[in-house]
Coordinates of C-alpha atoms and ligand atoms in Angstrom, one line a residue:
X1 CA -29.5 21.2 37.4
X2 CA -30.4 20.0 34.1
X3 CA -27.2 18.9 32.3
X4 CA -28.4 20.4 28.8
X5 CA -28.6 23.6 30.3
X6 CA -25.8 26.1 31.2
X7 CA -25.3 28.2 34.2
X8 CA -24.1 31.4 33.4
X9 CA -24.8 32.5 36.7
X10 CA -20.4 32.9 37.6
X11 CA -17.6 34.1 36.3
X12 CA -16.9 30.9 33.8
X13 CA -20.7 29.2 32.1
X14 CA -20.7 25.7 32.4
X15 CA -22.9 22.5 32.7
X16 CA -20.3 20.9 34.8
X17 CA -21.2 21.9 38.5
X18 CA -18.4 24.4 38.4
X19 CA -20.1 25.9 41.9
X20 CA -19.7 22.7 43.4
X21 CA -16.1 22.0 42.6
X22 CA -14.3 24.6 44.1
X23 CA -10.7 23.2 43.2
X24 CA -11.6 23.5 39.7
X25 CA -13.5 26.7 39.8
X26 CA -10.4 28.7 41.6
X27 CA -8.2 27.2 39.3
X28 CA -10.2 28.4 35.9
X29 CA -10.8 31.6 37.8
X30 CA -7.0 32.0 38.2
X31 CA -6.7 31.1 34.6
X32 CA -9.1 33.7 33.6
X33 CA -6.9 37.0 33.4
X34 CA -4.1 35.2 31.5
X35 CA -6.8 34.0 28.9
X36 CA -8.4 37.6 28.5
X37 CA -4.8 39.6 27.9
X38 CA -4.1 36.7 25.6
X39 CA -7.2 37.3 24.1
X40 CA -6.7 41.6 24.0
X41 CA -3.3 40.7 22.6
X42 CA -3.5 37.8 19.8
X43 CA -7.3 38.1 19.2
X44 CA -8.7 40.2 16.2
X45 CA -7.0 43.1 16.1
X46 CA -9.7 46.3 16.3
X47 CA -13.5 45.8 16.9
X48 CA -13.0 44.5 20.6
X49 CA -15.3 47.5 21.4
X50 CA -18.0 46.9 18.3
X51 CA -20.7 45.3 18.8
X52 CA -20.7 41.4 17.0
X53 CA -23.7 40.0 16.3
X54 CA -22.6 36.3 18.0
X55 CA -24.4 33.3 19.0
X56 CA -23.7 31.8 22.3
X57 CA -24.3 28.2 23.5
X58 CA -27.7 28.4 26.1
X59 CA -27.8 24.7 26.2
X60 CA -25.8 21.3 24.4
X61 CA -28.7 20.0 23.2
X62 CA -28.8 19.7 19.9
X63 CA -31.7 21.8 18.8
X64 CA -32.0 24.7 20.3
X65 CA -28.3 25.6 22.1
X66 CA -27.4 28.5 20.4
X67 CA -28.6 32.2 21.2
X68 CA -28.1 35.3 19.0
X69 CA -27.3 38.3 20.6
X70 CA -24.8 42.0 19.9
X71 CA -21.9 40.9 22.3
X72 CA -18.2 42.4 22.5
X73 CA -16.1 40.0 21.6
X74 CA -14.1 40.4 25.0
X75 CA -17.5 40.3 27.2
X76 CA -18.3 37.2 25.3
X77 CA -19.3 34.0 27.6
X78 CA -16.7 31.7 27.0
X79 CA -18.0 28.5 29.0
X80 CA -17.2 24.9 30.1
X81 CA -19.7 22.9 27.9
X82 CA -19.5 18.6 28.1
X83 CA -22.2 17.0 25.9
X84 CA -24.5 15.2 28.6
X85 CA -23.3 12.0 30.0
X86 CA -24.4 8.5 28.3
X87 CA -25.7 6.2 30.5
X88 CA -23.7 2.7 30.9
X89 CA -21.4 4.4 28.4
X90 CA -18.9 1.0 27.7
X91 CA -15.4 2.3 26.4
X92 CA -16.1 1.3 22.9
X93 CA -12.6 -0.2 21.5
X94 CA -9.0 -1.2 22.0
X95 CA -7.7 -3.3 25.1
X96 CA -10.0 -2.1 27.3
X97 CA -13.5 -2.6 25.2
X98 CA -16.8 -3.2 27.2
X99 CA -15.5 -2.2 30.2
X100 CA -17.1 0.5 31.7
X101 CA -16.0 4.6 30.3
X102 CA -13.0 5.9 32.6
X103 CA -14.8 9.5 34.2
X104 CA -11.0 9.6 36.1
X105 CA -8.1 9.5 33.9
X106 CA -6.8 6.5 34.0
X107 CA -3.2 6.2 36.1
X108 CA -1.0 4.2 33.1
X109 CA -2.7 6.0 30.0
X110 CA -1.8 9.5 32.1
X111 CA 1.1 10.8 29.8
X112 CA -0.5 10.0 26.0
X113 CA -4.0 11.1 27.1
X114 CA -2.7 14.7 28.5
X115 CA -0.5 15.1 25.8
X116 CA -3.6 14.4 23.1
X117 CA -5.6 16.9 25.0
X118 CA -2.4 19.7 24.9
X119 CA -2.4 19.2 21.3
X120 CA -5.8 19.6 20.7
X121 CA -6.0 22.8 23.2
X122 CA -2.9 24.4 21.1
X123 CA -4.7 24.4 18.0
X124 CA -7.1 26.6 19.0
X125 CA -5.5 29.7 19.9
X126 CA -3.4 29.4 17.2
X127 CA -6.0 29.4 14.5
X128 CA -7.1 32.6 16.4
X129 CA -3.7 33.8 16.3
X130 CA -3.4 33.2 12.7
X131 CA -6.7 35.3 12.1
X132 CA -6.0 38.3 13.8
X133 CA -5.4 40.7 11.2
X134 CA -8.7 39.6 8.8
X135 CA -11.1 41.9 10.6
X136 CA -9.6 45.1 8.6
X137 CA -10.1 43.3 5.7
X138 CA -13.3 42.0 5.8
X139 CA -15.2 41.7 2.6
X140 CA -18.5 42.3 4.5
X141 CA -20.1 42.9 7.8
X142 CA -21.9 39.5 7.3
X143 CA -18.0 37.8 6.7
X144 CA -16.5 39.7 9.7
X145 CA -19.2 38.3 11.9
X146 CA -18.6 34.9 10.7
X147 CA -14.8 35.7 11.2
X148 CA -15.5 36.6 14.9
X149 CA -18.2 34.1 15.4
X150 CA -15.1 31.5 14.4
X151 CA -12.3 33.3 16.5
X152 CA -14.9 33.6 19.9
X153 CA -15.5 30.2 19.6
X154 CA -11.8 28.7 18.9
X155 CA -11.4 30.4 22.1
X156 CA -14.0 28.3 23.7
X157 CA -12.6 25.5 22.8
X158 CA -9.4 26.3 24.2
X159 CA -11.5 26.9 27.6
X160 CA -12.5 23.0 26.9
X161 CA -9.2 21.5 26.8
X162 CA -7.9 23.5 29.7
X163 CA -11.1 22.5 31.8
X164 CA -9.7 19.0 30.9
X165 CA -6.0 20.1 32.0
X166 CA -7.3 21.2 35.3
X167 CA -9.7 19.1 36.2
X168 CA -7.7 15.8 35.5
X169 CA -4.1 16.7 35.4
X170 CA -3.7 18.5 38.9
X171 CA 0.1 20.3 38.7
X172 CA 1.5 19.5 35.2
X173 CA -2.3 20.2 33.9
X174 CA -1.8 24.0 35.3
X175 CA 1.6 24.5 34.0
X176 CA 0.5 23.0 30.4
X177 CA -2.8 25.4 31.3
X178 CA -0.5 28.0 31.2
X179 CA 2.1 26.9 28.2
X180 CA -1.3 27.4 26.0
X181 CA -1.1 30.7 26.3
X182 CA 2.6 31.2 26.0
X183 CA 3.4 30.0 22.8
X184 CA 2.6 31.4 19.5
X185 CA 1.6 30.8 15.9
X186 CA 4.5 31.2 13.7
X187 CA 7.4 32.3 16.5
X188 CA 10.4 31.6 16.4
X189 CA 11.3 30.7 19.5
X190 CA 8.1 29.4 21.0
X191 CA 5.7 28.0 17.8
X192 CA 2.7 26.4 18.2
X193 CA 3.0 22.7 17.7
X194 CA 2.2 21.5 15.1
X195 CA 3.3 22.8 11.5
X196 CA 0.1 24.2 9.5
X197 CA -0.9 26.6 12.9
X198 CA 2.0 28.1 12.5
X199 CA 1.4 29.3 8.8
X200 CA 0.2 32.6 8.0
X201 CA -3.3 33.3 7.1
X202 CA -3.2 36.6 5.1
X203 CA -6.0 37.1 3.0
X204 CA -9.6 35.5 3.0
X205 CA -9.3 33.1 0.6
X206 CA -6.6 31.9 2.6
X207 CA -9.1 32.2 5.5
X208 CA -11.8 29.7 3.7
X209 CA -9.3 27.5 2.7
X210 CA -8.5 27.6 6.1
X211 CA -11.7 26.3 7.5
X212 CA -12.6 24.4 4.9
X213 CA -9.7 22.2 5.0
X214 CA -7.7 22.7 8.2
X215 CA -11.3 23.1 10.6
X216 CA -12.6 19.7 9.1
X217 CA -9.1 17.8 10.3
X218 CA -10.3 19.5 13.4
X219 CA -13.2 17.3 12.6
X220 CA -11.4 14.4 12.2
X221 CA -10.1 14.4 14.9
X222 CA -12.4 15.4 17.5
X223 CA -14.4 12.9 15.9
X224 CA -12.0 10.2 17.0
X225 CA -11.8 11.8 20.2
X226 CA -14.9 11.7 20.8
X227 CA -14.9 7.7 20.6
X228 CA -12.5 8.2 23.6
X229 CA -13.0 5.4 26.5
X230 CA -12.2 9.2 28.4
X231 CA -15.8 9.9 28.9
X232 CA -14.8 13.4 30.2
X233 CA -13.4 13.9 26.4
X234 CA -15.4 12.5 24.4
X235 CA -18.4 14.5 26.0
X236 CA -16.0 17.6 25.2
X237 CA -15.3 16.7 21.7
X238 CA -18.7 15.8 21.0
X239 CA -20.0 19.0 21.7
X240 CA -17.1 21.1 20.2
X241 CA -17.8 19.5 16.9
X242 CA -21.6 21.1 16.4
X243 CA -19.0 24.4 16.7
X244 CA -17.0 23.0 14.1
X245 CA -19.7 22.4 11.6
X246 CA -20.1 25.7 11.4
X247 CA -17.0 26.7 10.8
X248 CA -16.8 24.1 8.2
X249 CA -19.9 26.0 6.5
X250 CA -18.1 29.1 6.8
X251 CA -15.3 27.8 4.8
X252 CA -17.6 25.9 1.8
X253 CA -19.7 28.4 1.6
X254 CA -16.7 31.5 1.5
X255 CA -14.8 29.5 -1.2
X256 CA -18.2 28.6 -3.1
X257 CA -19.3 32.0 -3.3
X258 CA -15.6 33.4 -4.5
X259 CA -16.3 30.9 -7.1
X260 CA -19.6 32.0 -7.8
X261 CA -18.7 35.7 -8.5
X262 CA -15.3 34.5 -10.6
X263 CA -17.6 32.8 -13.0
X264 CA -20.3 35.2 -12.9
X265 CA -17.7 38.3 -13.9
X266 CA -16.2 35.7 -16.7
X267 CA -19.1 35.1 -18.1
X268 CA -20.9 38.8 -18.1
X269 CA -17.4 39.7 -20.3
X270 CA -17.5 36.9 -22.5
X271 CA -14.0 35.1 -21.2
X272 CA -14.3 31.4 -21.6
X273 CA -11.2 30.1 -20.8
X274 CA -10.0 29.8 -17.2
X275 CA -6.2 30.2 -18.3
X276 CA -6.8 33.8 -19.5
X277 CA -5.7 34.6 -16.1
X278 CA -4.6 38.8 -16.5
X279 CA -8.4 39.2 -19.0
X280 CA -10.0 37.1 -15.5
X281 CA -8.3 39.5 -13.0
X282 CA -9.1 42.1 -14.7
X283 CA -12.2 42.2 -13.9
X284 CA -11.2 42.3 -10.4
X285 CA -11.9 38.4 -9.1
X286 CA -9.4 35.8 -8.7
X287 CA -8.8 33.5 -11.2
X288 CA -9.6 30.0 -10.6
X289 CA -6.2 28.5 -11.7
X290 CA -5.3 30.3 -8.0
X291 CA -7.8 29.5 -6.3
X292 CA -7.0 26.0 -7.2
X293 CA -3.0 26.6 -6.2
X294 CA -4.1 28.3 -2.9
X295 CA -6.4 24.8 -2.5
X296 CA -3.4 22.6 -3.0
X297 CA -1.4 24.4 -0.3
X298 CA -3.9 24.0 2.3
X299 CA -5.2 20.7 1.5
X300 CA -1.3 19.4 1.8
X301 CA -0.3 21.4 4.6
X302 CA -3.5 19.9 6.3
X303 CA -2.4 16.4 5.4
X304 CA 0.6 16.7 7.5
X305 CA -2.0 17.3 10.2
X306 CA -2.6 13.2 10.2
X307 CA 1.1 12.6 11.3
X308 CA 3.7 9.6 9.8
X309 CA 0.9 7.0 7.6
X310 CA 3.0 4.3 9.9
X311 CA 2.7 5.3 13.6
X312 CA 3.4 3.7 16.8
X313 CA 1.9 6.4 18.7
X314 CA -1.6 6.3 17.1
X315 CA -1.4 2.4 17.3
X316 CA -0.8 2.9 21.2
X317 CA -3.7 5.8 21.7
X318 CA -6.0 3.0 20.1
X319 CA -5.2 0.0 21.8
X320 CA -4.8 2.0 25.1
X321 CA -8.7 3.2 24.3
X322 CA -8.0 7.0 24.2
X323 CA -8.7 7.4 20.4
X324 CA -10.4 5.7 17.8
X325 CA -10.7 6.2 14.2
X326 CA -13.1 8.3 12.3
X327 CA -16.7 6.9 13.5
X328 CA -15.8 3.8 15.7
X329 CA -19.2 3.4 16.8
X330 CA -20.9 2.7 13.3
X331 CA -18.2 0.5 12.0
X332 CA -18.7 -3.4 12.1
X333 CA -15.1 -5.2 12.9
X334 CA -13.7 -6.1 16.5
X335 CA -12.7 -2.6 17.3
X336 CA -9.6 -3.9 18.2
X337 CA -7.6 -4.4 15.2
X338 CA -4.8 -6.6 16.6
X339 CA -4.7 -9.0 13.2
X340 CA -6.0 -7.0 10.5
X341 CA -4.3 -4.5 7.9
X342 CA -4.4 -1.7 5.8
X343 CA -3.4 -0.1 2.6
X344 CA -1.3 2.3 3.0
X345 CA 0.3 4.7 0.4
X346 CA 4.3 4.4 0.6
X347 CA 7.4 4.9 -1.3
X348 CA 8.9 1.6 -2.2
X349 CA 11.8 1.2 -4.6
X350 CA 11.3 4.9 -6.0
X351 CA 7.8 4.0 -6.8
X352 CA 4.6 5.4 -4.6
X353 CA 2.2 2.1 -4.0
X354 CA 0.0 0.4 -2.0
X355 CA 1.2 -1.7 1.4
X356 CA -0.4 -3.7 3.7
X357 CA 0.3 -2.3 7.2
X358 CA -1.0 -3.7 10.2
X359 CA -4.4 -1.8 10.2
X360 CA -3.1 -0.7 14.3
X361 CA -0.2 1.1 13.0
X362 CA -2.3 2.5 10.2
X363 CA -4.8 4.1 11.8
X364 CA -3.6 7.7 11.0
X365 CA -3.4 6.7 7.2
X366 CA -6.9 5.5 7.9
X367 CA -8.1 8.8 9.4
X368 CA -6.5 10.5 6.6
X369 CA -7.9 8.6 3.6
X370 CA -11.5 9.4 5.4
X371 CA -10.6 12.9 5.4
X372 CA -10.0 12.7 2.0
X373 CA -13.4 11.5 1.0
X374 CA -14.6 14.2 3.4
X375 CA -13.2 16.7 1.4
X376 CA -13.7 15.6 -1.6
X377 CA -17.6 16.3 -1.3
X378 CA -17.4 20.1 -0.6
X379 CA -15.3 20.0 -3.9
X380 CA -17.5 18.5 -5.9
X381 CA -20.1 21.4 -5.0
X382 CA -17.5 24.2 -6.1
X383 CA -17.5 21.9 -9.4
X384 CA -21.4 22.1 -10.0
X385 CA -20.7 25.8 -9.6
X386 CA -18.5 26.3 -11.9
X387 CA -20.0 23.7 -14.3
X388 CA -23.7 26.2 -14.0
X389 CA -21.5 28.7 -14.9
X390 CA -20.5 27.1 -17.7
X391 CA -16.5 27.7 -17.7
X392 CA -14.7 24.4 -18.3
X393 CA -12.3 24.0 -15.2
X394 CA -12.9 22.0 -12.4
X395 CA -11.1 22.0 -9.1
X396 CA -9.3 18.9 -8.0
X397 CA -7.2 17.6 -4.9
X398 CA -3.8 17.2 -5.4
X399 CA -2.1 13.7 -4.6
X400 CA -1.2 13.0 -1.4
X401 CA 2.4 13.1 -1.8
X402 CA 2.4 16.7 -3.4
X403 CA 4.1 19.4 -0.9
X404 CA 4.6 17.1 2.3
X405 CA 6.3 18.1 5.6
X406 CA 5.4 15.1 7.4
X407 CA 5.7 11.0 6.9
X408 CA 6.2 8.8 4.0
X409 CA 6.6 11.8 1.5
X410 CA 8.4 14.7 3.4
X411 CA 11.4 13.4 1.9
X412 CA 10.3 13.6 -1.9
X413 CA 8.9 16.4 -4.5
X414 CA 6.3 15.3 -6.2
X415 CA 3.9 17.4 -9.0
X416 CA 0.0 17.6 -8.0
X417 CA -0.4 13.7 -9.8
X418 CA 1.9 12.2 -7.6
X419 CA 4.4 12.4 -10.3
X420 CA 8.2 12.3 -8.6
X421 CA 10.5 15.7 -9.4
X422 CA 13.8 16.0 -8.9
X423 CA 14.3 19.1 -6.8
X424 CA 15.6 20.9 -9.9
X425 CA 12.2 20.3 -11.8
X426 CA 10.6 21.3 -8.4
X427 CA 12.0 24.7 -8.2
X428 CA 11.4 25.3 -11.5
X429 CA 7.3 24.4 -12.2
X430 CA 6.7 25.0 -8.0
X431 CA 4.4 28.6 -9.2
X432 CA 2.4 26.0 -11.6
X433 CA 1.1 24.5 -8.2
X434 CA 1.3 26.8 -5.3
X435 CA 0.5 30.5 -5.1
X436 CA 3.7 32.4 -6.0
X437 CA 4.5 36.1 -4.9
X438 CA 2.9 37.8 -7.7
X439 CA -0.7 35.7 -7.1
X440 CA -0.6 36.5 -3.1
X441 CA 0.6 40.3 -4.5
X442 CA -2.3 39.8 -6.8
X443 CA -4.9 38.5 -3.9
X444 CA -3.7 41.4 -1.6
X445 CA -4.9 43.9 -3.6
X446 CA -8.5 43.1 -3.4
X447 CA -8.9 42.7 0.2
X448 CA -10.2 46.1 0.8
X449 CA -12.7 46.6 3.6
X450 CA -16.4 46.6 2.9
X451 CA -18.3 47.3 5.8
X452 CA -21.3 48.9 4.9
X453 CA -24.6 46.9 5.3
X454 CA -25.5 44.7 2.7
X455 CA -22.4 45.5 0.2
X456 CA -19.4 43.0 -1.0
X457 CA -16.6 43.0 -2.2
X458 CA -16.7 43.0 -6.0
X459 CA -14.7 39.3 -5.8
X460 CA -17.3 37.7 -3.5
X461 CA -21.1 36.8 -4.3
X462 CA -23.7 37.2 -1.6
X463 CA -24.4 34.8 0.6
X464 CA -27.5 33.1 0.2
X465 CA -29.3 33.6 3.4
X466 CA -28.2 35.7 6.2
X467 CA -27.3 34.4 9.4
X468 CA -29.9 33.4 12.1
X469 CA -32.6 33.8 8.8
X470 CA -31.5 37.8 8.9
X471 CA -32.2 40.1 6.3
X472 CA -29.4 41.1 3.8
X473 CA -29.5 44.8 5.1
X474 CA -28.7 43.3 8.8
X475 CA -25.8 44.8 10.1
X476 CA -24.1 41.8 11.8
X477 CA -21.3 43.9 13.2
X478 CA -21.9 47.8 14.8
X479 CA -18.4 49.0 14.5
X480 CA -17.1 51.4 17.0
X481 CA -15.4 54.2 16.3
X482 CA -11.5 53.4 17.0
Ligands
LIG1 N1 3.6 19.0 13.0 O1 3.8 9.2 15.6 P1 3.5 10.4 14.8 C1 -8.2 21.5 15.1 C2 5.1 14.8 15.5 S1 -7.0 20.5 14.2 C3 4.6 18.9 14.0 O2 3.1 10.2 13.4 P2 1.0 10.9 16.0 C4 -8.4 22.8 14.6 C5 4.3 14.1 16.6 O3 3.8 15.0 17.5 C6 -6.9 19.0 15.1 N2 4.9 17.7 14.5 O4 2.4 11.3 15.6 C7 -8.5 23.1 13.2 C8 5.4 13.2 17.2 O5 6.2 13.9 18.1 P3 6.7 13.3 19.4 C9 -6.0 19.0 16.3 C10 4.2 16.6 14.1 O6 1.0 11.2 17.4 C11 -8.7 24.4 12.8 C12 6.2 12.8 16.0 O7 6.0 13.8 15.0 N3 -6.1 17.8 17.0 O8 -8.7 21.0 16.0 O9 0.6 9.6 15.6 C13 -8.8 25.5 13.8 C14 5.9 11.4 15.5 O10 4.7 11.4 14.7 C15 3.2 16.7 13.1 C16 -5.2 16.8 16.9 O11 -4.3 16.7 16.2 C17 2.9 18.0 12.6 N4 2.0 18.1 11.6 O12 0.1 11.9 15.1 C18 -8.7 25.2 15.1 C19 -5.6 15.6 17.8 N5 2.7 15.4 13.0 O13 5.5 13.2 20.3 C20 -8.5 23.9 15.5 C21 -4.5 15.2 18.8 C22 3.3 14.6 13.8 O14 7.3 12.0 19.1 N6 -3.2 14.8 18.2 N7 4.2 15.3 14.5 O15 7.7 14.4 19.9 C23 -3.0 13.6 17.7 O16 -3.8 12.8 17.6 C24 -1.6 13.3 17.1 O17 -0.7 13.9 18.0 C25 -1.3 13.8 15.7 C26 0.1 13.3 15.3 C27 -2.3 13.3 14.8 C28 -1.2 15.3 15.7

C-alpha cells in the first residue's frame, strides 16, 4: 500500500496497516462504541442528522489530502493517519542524538512519553466538549461548518493519540484509552487536565479566541512533538498540525472579520472613538475595548498551557529525546543544551526581571516566548484592520504575568503592563481587563442563529472566500429538521 494513501476499506481509515495488525485493530474496534456515545453525548449538540459540508483526509500528503463531501458528523471517517515514515530518520536531540528514531517505545522513557501522549489525547475531546452548545448559535451556515469541521477533527485527533495508547502502551495504554473518554471539561469531579479545557466556551467570540490562541499552543506543542526521537509520534503530530492550521485560520479569520464589521458599523454612524462603548453596541457589534478584554483572558489562560517557566519535567522530556522545542530541526546549537542558558522572566525581590536559567530547565519559557511571537503576528493583522478602518485603537497582548494560574506569576496580580496590584486594586480595576458580567450579558445577546444561506449576523463581516473556493450562496450545512 502506498503510505500517503488511506484505506478506508474497515471499520477505522488508516495508513498504518490496521488489517495487518490484528491486536491493534480489535483493540480500536473495541474502543469504537465508547468513542461514538461519547461523541452522541459531548459532541455538538443538534445537527448530528444534518448534513455538514466536511473535508476528510484521502491521503497525508500534503497537496491534495483533503476531500469535500455532505457527511453526518456521526458517519464521519475518523481515521489513524501517521505522516509517512522518514528514511534514516536520526533522533534529532538530547542524550540520545544521532542515534537511530525509536519506532518501539523505548523501555526507561515508558512513563514520561505515555503520559505526554495522555495529555495531548485529553485536550482534544475537551475542546469538543467545550464547543458543544455553539451550533444553536451559529452566526452562519458557513461558521457552523467551520465549527463542525473543528469539532470532527478534534475528534480525530483524539483517535491519534489513542492509536498511540494502544499500539505502544499494551494494558495501562487501554485503561488510559478509556480514561479519555471518562473525564470531562469543566466537572467537578473528573476535569479534564489541564486548566484552560476546562473553561467555558460560551459565545463565538469566545470560540475564535479559542482557536486563535488556545489551537496555536496546540501548535506549539505538536510542533515539539513532532521533533520527537518517537518516530511513531512525531509522524502523528506532524500530520495533526496541517489539521491545526486550519483551525488556526478559523480563529484569525473569525476574530478579524468581528473586527471588520465593528469598524465598519462605527464608521457608517460617524463614532470615532472606541471608548464610546454603549453609542458602539448600539449598533449591535461588540465594541473593541471587549474584544480586547475577551483577548486577554484567553491569551493568559493559554499561557498557563506552557507549565512552571523553570521545569524539571520539560528539561527531562528533552534530554530523554521525547520533546524538543519549537522547530529543533532548523535551529543551529548542539541540540543538547547541557551548558547553555536562558532568559527567563521571574519575580525577584518584588520586581519581575530577567534570569539566566539553564536553557534545559527553560525550555517551556522558551516554547512560550515563541508562542508569543507566534501570536503576535495574527494581531498585528487585526491592527491593519482597524487602522483601514480608521478608528484609533489597536489591540495588544497583555504581559505575561497578567491573570496567571500557573508558574512564576500564579502567586501575584498584576495589570495588563505587568504592573504588580495588590489584591485590593485587583478586585477593584479586574472589569478594566477581563470581560465582566454585563460584557458576556452584552455578547449573549447577539448570538442569535443565522442559518439561512449567504446571511450573517449583523456583528460579523463576510468571509472573504467561501470554503473549498464555494460560492457565498453555498449552503455548507443542510439542516435536518429536529
Ligand atoms: N493545568 O513541570 P511542569 C492542544 C502540572 S493544546 C494543570 O511545569 P510540564 C489543543 C503538570 O502537569 C496542547 N496542570 O509541567 C488546543 C505537572 O503535574 P505533575 C496540548 C498543569 O510537564 C486546542 C505540574 O503541574 N499538548 O493540543 O513541564 C484544541 C508541574 O508542572 C498545567 C500538550 O500540552 C496546567 N495548565 O509542562 C484542542 C503537550 N501546567 O505531572 C487541542 C503535552 C502544568 O507533576 N504536555 N501543570 O502531576 C506537556 O508537554 C506538558 O505536560 C505541559 C506541562 C506543557 C502541559
Amino acid at each position: 500500500m502506498n503510505i500517503a494513501q488511506v484505506d478506508y476499506d474497515g471499520l477505522i481509515p488508516n495508513n498504518v496497516g490496521l488489517g495487518q495488525d490484528v491486536r491493534v485493530k480489535h483493540a480500536l474496534e473495541k474502543w469504537h462504541p465508547g468513542y461514538i456515545n461519547w461523541w452522541n453525548d459531548m459532541g455538538p449538540e443538534g445537527f448530528q442528522e444534518s448534513l455538514v459540508y466536511l473535508r476528510t483526509a484521502i491521503s497525508v500528503d500534503p497537496k491534495g489530502w483533503a476531500k469535500f463531501d455532505y457527511v453526518r458528523m456521526p458517519d464521519y471517517r475518523w481515521g489513524v493517519l501517521l505522516a509517512p515514515q522518514m528514511e534514516g530518520r536520526k533522533i534529532p536531540f538530547g542524550l540520545h542524538k544521532g542515534e537511530d528514531a525509536w519506532q518501539e517505545v523505548p523501555g526507561e522513557y515508558r512513563a514520561m512519553l505515555r503520559r505526554l501522549v495522555v495529555i495531548q489525547g485529553d485536550t482534544e475531546p475537551a475542546s469538543v466538549e467545550q464547543q458543544r452548545y455553539l451550533g444553536k448559535t451559529a452566526p452562519s451556515l458557513y461558521d457552523m461548518r467551520n465549527l463542525f469541521q473543528v469539532n470532527v477533527e478534534e475528534g480525530r485527533h483524539l483517535w491519534a493519540m489513542v492509536y498511540l495508547l494502544q499500539k505502544y502502551f499494551g494494558t495501562d495504554g487501554r485503561e488510559e484509552a478509556e480514561a479519555l473518554l471518562q473525564r470531562r471539561s469543566g466537572h467537578p469531579d473528573t476535569p479534564r487536565m489541564l486548566g484552560a479545557f476546562n473553561e467555558k466556551t460560551p459565545d463565538w467570540l469566545s470560540f475564535f479566541m479559542f482557536t486563535y490562541f488556545t489551537d496555536r499552543d496546540g501548535k506549539m506543542q505538536l510542533e515539539a512533538l513532532a521533533q520527537s526521537g518517537f518516530d511513531p509520534l512525531s509522524r502523528t503530530c506532524r500530520f495533526m498540525l496541517t489539521e491545526e492550521a486550519h483551525h488556526m485560520f478559523v480563529g484569525e479569520t473569525g476574530v478579524t472579520r468581528i473586527i471588520q464589521r465593528t469598524c465598519e458599523a462605527m464608521k457608517e454612524a460617524g463614532i470615532s472613538d472606541p471608548n464610546e462603548i454603549e453609542k458602539v453596541r448600539k449598533l449591535g457589534v461588540i465594541d473593541l475595548p471587549t474584544i480586547q478584554k475577551k483577548a486577554n483572558m484567553h491569551f493568559s489562560l493559554t499561557l498557563d498551557l506552557f507549565g512552571n517557566e523553570i521545569s524539571t519535567n520539560a528539561a527531562n522530556a528533552f534530554h530523554a529525546g521525547l520533546k524538543g522545542r519549537y522547530r529543533e530541526d532548523r535551529l543551529k546549537d548542539d541540540h543538547q543544551l547541557e551548558s547553555g542558558t536562558y532568559p527567563v522572566l521571574r519575580l525577584i525581590d518584588g520586581k519581575i526581571q530577567n534570569q539566566d536559567a539553564p536553557a534545559l530547565s527553560a525550555l517551556n519559557m522558551r516554547l512560550r516566548d515563541d508562542y508569543v511571537v507566534d501570536c503576535n503576528v495574527g494581531v498585528g493583522r487585526w491592527n491593519k484592520v482597524i487602522a483601514e478602518l480608521g478608528i484609533p485603537f489597536e489591540i495588544k497582548l497583555p504581559h505575561v504575568s497578567f491573570h496567571r494560574h500557573i508558574g512564576e506569576f500564579a502567586s501575584i496580580k498584576a495589570d495588563v503592563n505587568g504592573n504588580l496590584l495588590s489584591d485590593a486594586e485587583w478586585e477593584k480595576r479586574r472589569s478594566e481587563f477581563l470581560p465582566s458580567d454585563s460584557d458576556r450579558e452584552f455578547i449573549e445577546s447577539l448570538m442569535q442563529p443565522q442559518f439561512e444561506p449567504n446571511k450573517f449576523a449583523g456583528w460579523i463581516a463576510p468571509p472573504r472566500v467561501g470554503i473549498d473556493n464555494k460560492p457565498g450562496d453555498f449552503e455548507y450545512v443542510k439542516i435536518a429538521d429536529a
